[in-house]
mmCIF file of C-alpha atoms in Angstrom:
data_model
loop_
_atom_site.group_PDB
_atom_site.id
_atom_site.type_symbol
_atom_site.label_atom_id
_atom_site.label_comp_id
_atom_site.label_asym_id
_atom_site.label_seq_id
_atom_site.Cartn_x
_atom_site.Cartn_y
_atom_site.Cartn_z
ATOM 1 C CA MET A 613 21.219 5.295 27.309
ATOM 2 C CA ASP A 614 19.861 1.824 28.739
ATOM 3 C CA GLU A 615 15.911 1.370 28.858
ATOM 4 C CA LEU A 616 16.009 1.318 32.458
ATOM 5 C CA ARG A 617 17.747 4.572 33.071
ATOM 6 C CA VAL A 618 15.390 6.172 30.252
ATOM 7 C CA GLN A 619 12.356 4.892 32.175
ATOM 8 C CA TRP A 620 13.624 5.974 35.663
ATOM 9 C CA ILE A 621 14.038 9.421 34.244
ATOM 10 C CA ASN A 622 10.622 9.561 33.050
ATOM 11 C CA ASP A 623 9.151 8.289 36.094
ATOM 12 C CA GLU A 624 10.869 10.987 38.155
ATOM 13 C CA ALA A 625 9.702 13.413 35.724
ATOM 14 C CA LYS A 626 5.934 12.349 35.998
ATOM 15 C CA ALA A 627 6.317 12.155 39.673
ATOM 16 C CA LEU A 628 7.443 15.761 39.923
ATOM 17 C CA LEU A 629 4.861 17.245 37.917
ATOM 18 C CA ALA A 630 2.220 14.885 39.826
ATOM 19 C CA ALA A 631 3.669 16.570 42.979
ATOM 20 C CA GLU A 632 3.180 20.060 41.585
ATOM 21 C CA ARG A 633 -0.391 19.159 40.442
ATOM 22 C CA ASP A 634 -1.499 17.715 43.473
ATOM 23 C CA ARG A 635 0.698 20.157 46.132
ATOM 24 C CA VAL A 636 2.078 16.973 47.534
ATOM 25 C CA PRO A 637 5.770 17.063 47.875
ATOM 26 C CA VAL A 638 8.016 13.684 47.244
ATOM 27 C CA THR A 639 11.376 12.705 48.725
ATOM 28 C CA SER A 640 14.466 14.214 47.276
ATOM 29 C CA LEU A 641 16.269 12.430 44.796
ATOM 30 C CA SER A 642 19.430 12.941 46.549
ATOM 31 C CA GLU A 643 17.940 10.884 49.244
ATOM 32 C CA ARG A 644 16.743 8.060 47.354
ATOM 33 C CA ARG A 645 19.717 8.379 44.676
ATOM 34 C CA PRO A 646 22.755 9.592 46.411
ATOM 35 C CA ALA A 647 25.150 9.192 43.371
ATOM 36 C CA LEU A 648 22.697 11.135 40.806
ATOM 37 C CA ALA A 649 24.594 13.010 38.213
ATOM 38 C CA LEU A 650 23.860 16.280 37.577
ATOM 39 C CA ASP A 651 23.586 15.325 33.623
ATOM 40 C CA ASP A 652 20.859 12.723 34.689
ATOM 41 C CA ALA A 653 19.122 15.623 36.756
ATOM 42 C CA TYR A 654 19.067 17.794 33.764
ATOM 43 C CA ARG A 655 17.351 14.802 31.739
ATOM 44 C CA VAL A 656 14.617 14.713 34.374
ATOM 45 C CA GLN A 657 14.365 18.544 34.061
ATOM 46 C CA ALA A 658 14.152 18.079 30.407
ATOM 47 C CA ALA A 659 11.707 15.031 30.215
ATOM 48 C CA ALA A 660 9.467 17.168 32.874
ATOM 49 C CA VAL A 661 9.412 20.232 30.553
ATOM 50 C CA ALA A 662 9.014 18.135 27.540
ATOM 51 C CA ARG A 663 5.660 16.642 29.090
ATOM 52 C CA ARG A 664 4.387 20.405 29.945
ATOM 53 C CA VAL A 665 5.115 21.334 26.266
ATOM 54 C CA ALA A 666 3.093 18.550 25.044
ATOM 55 C CA ASP A 667 0.415 19.893 27.191
ATOM 56 C CA GLY A 668 0.620 23.178 25.690
ATOM 57 C CA ALA A 669 2.915 25.282 27.613
ATOM 58 C CA ARG A 670 5.547 27.454 25.508
ATOM 59 C CA VAL A 671 9.213 27.968 26.212
ATOM 60 C CA ILE A 672 10.018 31.569 26.763
ATOM 61 C CA GLY A 673 13.611 31.521 28.020
ATOM 62 C CA HIS A 674 15.906 30.269 31.021
ATOM 63 C CA LYS A 675 16.988 30.864 34.313
ATOM 64 C CA ALA A 676 20.379 30.854 35.846
ATOM 65 C CA GLY A 677 20.338 29.769 39.759
ATOM 66 C CA VAL A 678 22.522 29.830 42.686
ATOM 67 C CA THR A 679 24.817 32.295 40.946
ATOM 68 C CA SER A 680 25.567 34.619 44.347
ATOM 69 C CA GLN A 681 27.369 33.759 47.182
ATOM 70 C CA ALA A 682 24.455 34.405 49.258
ATOM 71 C CA MET A 683 22.412 31.888 47.260
ATOM 72 C CA GLN A 684 25.251 29.372 47.235
ATOM 73 C CA GLU A 685 25.565 29.421 50.846
ATOM 74 C CA GLN A 686 21.894 29.169 51.330
ATOM 75 C CA MET A 687 21.625 26.183 49.287
ATOM 76 C CA GLY A 688 24.841 24.711 50.373
ATOM 77 C CA ALA A 689 26.053 24.776 46.693
ATOM 78 C CA ASP A 690 29.483 25.603 44.762
ATOM 79 C CA GLU A 691 27.818 26.277 41.376
ATOM 80 C CA PRO A 692 24.990 27.499 39.522
ATOM 81 C CA ASP A 693 22.005 25.531 38.069
ATOM 82 C CA SER A 694 19.831 26.505 35.515
ATOM 83 C CA GLY A 695 16.079 25.881 34.395
ATOM 84 C CA VAL A 696 13.702 26.697 31.937
ATOM 85 C CA LEU A 697 11.007 29.799 31.830
ATOM 86 C CA LEU A 698 7.706 28.413 30.394
ATOM 87 C CA ASP A 699 4.679 30.862 29.601
ATOM 88 C CA ASP A 700 2.401 29.901 32.202
ATOM 89 C CA MET A 701 4.792 30.721 35.084
ATOM 90 C CA LEU A 702 5.115 34.219 33.756
ATOM 91 C CA LEU A 703 3.209 37.167 35.529
ATOM 92 C CA ALA A 704 3.263 40.982 35.038
ATOM 93 C CA SER A 705 4.213 43.205 37.607
ATOM 94 C CA GLY A 706 1.319 43.939 39.911
ATOM 95 C CA SER A 707 -0.228 40.607 39.673
ATOM 96 C CA SER A 708 -1.251 38.473 42.538
ATOM 97 C CA VAL A 709 -0.612 34.751 43.515
ATOM 98 C CA VAL A 710 -2.493 32.749 46.070
ATOM 99 C CA ARG A 711 0.073 31.381 48.880
ATOM 100 C CA ILE A 712 -1.643 28.127 48.990
ATOM 101 C CA GLU A 713 -1.532 27.345 45.647
ATOM 102 C CA LEU A 714 2.416 27.347 45.604
ATOM 103 C CA MET A 715 4.877 24.717 47.093
ATOM 104 C CA GLN A 716 7.211 26.005 49.993
ATOM 105 C CA PRO A 717 7.248 29.322 47.891
ATOM 106 C CA ARG A 718 10.422 31.892 48.499
ATOM 107 C CA VAL A 719 11.266 35.035 46.805
ATOM 108 C CA GLU A 720 14.178 36.531 45.077
ATOM 109 C CA ALA A 721 14.965 39.551 42.946
ATOM 110 C CA GLU A 722 17.062 39.496 40.131
ATOM 111 C CA ILE A 723 18.505 41.576 36.840
ATOM 112 C CA ALA A 724 16.729 39.747 33.918
ATOM 113 C CA PHE A 725 17.138 40.443 30.181
ATOM 114 C CA ARG A 726 15.549 39.719 26.826
ATOM 115 C CA LEU A 727 17.763 38.865 24.014
ATOM 116 C CA GLY A 728 17.602 40.739 20.683
ATOM 117 C CA ARG A 729 19.819 37.850 18.922
ATOM 118 C CA ASP A 730 20.761 34.402 19.597
ATOM 119 C CA LEU A 731 23.353 33.818 21.676
ATOM 120 C CA ALA A 732 25.133 30.021 21.377
ATOM 121 C CA GLY A 733 28.114 28.270 21.426
ATOM 122 C CA PRO A 734 31.080 27.337 23.676
ATOM 123 C CA ASP A 735 32.880 30.500 22.655
ATOM 124 C CA VAL A 736 30.420 33.269 23.830
ATOM 125 C CA ASP A 737 31.981 35.574 26.035
ATOM 126 C CA VAL A 738 30.748 38.553 28.337
ATOM 127 C CA GLU A 739 31.258 41.157 25.298
ATOM 128 C CA ALA A 740 29.027 38.682 22.954
ATOM 129 C CA ALA A 741 26.477 38.579 25.859
ATOM 130 C CA ARG A 742 26.342 42.173 26.343
ATOM 131 C CA SER A 743 25.732 42.713 22.578
ATOM 132 C CA ALA A 744 22.968 40.011 22.446
ATOM 133 C CA VAL A 745 20.636 42.028 25.098
ATOM 134 C CA ALA A 746 17.875 44.052 23.780
ATOM 135 C CA GLU A 747 16.061 44.852 26.887
ATOM 136 C CA VAL A 748 16.756 44.698 30.708
ATOM 137 C CA PHE A 749 14.386 44.676 33.429
ATOM 138 C CA LEU A 750 13.907 43.673 36.924
ATOM 139 C CA ALA A 751 12.207 40.235 37.830
ATOM 140 C CA LEU A 752 10.724 38.687 40.927
ATOM 141 C CA GLU A 753 11.259 34.882 40.756
ATOM 142 C CA VAL A 754 9.015 32.565 43.070
ATOM 143 C CA ILE A 755 10.961 29.583 43.844
ATOM 144 C CA GLY A 756 9.286 26.432 45.234
ATOM 145 C CA THR A 757 10.244 22.910 45.918
ATOM 146 C CA ARG A 758 8.234 19.849 44.908
ATOM 147 C CA PHE A 759 10.517 17.879 47.469
ATOM 148 C CA THR A 760 10.068 17.505 51.276
ATOM 149 C CA GLY A 761 11.369 20.564 52.766
ATOM 150 C CA TRP A 762 14.395 22.784 51.557
ATOM 151 C CA GLN A 763 17.224 20.178 52.438
ATOM 152 C CA ILE A 764 17.917 19.856 48.904
ATOM 153 C CA THR A 765 21.009 19.331 46.770
ATOM 154 C CA VAL A 766 21.737 21.010 43.479
ATOM 155 C CA ALA A 767 20.897 17.894 41.866
ATOM 156 C CA ASP A 768 17.472 17.988 43.283
ATOM 157 C CA SER A 769 17.121 21.539 42.171
ATOM 158 C CA ILE A 770 17.938 20.871 38.696
ATOM 159 C CA ALA A 771 15.668 18.002 38.233
ATOM 160 C CA ASP A 772 12.909 20.207 39.848
ATOM 161 C CA ASN A 773 13.509 22.806 36.885
ATOM 162 C CA ALA A 774 15.628 24.815 39.449
ATOM 163 C CA SER A 775 12.960 25.095 41.598
ATOM 164 C CA CYS A 776 11.100 27.815 39.489
ATOM 165 C CA ALA A 777 7.582 28.363 40.305
ATOM 166 C CA ARG A 778 6.564 31.855 39.010
ATOM 167 C CA VAL A 779 8.343 34.911 37.388
ATOM 168 C CA VAL A 780 7.281 38.480 37.756
ATOM 169 C CA THR A 781 8.501 40.863 35.156
ATOM 170 C CA GLY A 782 8.923 44.602 35.473
ATOM 171 C CA PRO A 783 8.702 46.884 32.599
ATOM 172 C CA MET A 784 11.527 46.116 30.156
ATOM 173 C CA VAL A 785 13.705 49.182 29.029
ATOM 174 C CA PRO A 786 16.279 49.080 26.181
ATOM 175 C CA PHE A 787 19.684 48.250 27.289
ATOM 176 C CA ASP A 788 21.929 51.150 27.797
ATOM 177 C CA PRO A 789 25.690 49.840 27.549
ATOM 178 C CA ASP A 790 26.550 53.104 29.653
ATOM 179 C CA VAL A 791 24.744 51.623 32.797
ATOM 180 C CA ASP A 792 27.022 49.664 35.033
ATOM 181 C CA LEU A 793 24.850 46.736 36.151
ATOM 182 C CA THR A 794 27.605 45.157 38.304
ATOM 183 C CA ALA A 795 26.698 48.489 40.463
ATOM 184 C CA GLU A 796 23.223 48.476 40.128
ATOM 185 C CA PRO A 797 21.880 48.027 43.761
ATOM 186 C CA LEU A 798 18.365 46.343 44.037
ATOM 187 C CA VAL A 799 16.583 46.844 47.147
ATOM 188 C CA VAL A 800 13.575 44.268 48.295
ATOM 189 C CA SER A 801 10.857 45.222 50.671
ATOM 190 C CA VAL A 802 7.826 43.766 52.043
ATOM 191 C CA ASP A 803 4.829 45.806 52.902
ATOM 192 C CA GLY A 804 7.149 48.960 52.537
ATOM 193 C CA THR A 805 9.913 47.600 54.548
ATOM 194 C CA ALA A 806 13.333 46.777 53.202
ATOM 195 C CA VAL A 807 14.307 43.540 54.057
ATOM 196 C CA ALA A 808 17.152 42.477 51.474
ATOM 197 C CA THR A 809 19.618 44.269 49.221
ATOM 198 C CA GLY A 810 22.234 43.205 46.911
ATOM 199 C CA GLU A 811 24.259 44.512 43.654
ATOM 200 C CA GLY A 812 24.570 43.173 40.058
ATOM 201 C CA ARG A 813 28.034 42.044 40.968
ATOM 202 C CA ALA A 814 26.959 39.546 43.269
ATOM 203 C CA VAL A 815 25.907 37.283 40.436
ATOM 204 C CA LEU A 816 29.107 35.828 39.305
ATOM 205 C CA GLY A 817 30.702 39.317 39.440
ATOM 206 C CA ASP A 818 28.801 40.813 36.602
ATOM 207 C CA PRO A 819 25.366 39.500 35.592
ATOM 208 C CA PHE A 820 26.211 39.100 31.827
ATOM 209 C CA ARG A 821 28.240 36.357 33.109
ATOM 210 C CA ALA A 822 25.104 34.451 33.879
ATOM 211 C CA LEU A 823 24.157 34.606 30.087
ATOM 212 C CA VAL A 824 27.811 33.281 29.432
ATOM 213 C CA TRP A 825 27.499 30.511 31.616
ATOM 214 C CA LEU A 826 24.096 29.530 30.422
ATOM 215 C CA ALA A 827 25.111 29.615 26.901
ATOM 216 C CA HIS A 828 28.528 27.416 27.245
ATOM 217 C CA ARG A 829 26.230 24.963 29.756
ATOM 218 C CA LEU A 830 23.234 24.817 26.756
ATOM 219 C CA ALA A 831 26.326 24.315 23.984
ATOM 220 C CA ARG A 832 27.088 20.940 25.632
ATOM 221 C CA PHE A 833 23.876 19.611 24.296
ATOM 222 C CA GLY A 834 23.917 21.332 21.092
ATOM 223 C CA ALA A 835 21.494 24.166 22.106
ATOM 224 C CA GLY A 836 21.734 27.794 22.940
ATOM 225 C CA LEU A 837 19.863 30.729 23.958
ATOM 226 C CA LYS A 838 17.480 32.567 21.119
ATOM 227 C CA ALA A 839 16.397 35.900 20.239
ATOM 228 C CA GLY A 840 13.312 36.911 22.365
ATOM 229 C CA ASP A 841 14.505 34.521 25.072
ATOM 230 C CA LEU A 842 13.890 36.104 28.653
ATOM 231 C CA ILE A 843 16.829 35.098 30.934
ATOM 232 C CA LEU A 844 16.902 35.577 34.507
ATOM 233 C CA ALA A 845 20.389 36.050 35.857
ATOM 234 C CA GLY A 846 20.035 35.018 39.469
ATOM 235 C CA ALA A 847 19.279 36.540 42.846
ATOM 236 C CA VAL A 848 21.327 39.197 44.121
ATOM 237 C CA HIS A 849 20.539 38.263 47.804
ATOM 238 C CA ALA A 850 19.428 35.017 49.596
ATOM 239 C CA SER A 851 16.044 33.860 49.061
ATOM 240 C CA LEU A 852 13.055 35.030 51.287
ATOM 241 C CA PRO A 853 9.962 33.115 52.592
ATOM 242 C CA LEU A 854 6.975 34.303 50.614
ATOM 243 C CA GLU A 855 4.228 35.110 53.109
ATOM 244 C CA ALA A 856 0.462 35.374 52.445
ATOM 245 C CA ALA A 857 -1.263 38.841 52.701
ATOM 246 C CA SER A 858 1.908 40.621 51.634
ATOM 247 C CA THR A 859 3.299 42.740 48.803
ATOM 248 C CA VAL A 860 6.820 42.440 47.801
ATOM 249 C CA ARG A 861 8.574 44.784 45.498
ATOM 250 C CA ALA A 862 11.927 45.505 44.123
ATOM 251 C CA HIS A 863 13.434 48.720 42.991
ATOM 252 C CA ALA A 864 16.806 50.038 41.464
ATOM 253 C CA PRO A 865 17.847 53.304 40.225
ATOM 254 C CA HIS A 866 18.107 52.503 36.306
ATOM 255 C CA LEU A 867 15.065 49.878 36.095
ATOM 256 C CA PRO A 868 11.459 50.490 36.685
ATOM 257 C CA PRO A 869 10.184 48.384 39.920
ATOM 258 C CA VAL A 870 8.462 45.265 40.019
ATOM 259 C CA GLU A 871 5.952 44.063 42.363
ATOM 260 C CA LEU A 872 4.099 41.146 43.359
ATOM 261 C CA ARG A 873 0.828 40.761 45.743
ATOM 262 C CA VAL A 874 0.135 37.620 47.551
ATOM 263 C CA ALA A 875 -2.984 36.388 48.811
#
């Protein structure tokens, strides 16, 4: 890779981190660089993550995003993206966030996993993904964009760490192979009123396919998913605005509920 390209990637990573720190959005990459390749967007993401790790953050997993038709239609995308989960993003169910400390936040309910064994390589399939899962749980992902407005492309989202801001984890329970997660209905409520629903099959037809997709994408770069990683499979519904002075809750028949309070 030539020196100018490396410098551009590092400069964009620094600009995104500064935007998040100062809560001042920047113009989208796709507007400034319309021909941006997805691989370069992932390189910007990796450079920003590396800087955060150098400053003390720890990688705890990955997220697959834009995995449902509802989210693809909302984002104007036709393929998933992925981001990296860091320990300073993680919140336990019942935690609070301050709305003004986030950038243009929205919220999504997801099925999520904790891996009990490594999952890596281009030959990973759904059965391998199922056998790698130790625990399953509901999560609320707070997404936000460091770019001006939400008129962004998949490349913008990727560079911005798949727009991930916070992850609220519900109680984790051992994965029961007899529970059909494709048919698991999630209900999202705000202040006690149901506002969105979706089943596990909304995620690529089967939430385990999100693990397969992630393993295949990471394999292209000689990486993979690791035992202990937390993995978000993607929203089962279109994202919702995250409003101040509200409580967001998601529940499902076979998984404990997860809740987020917003100040």
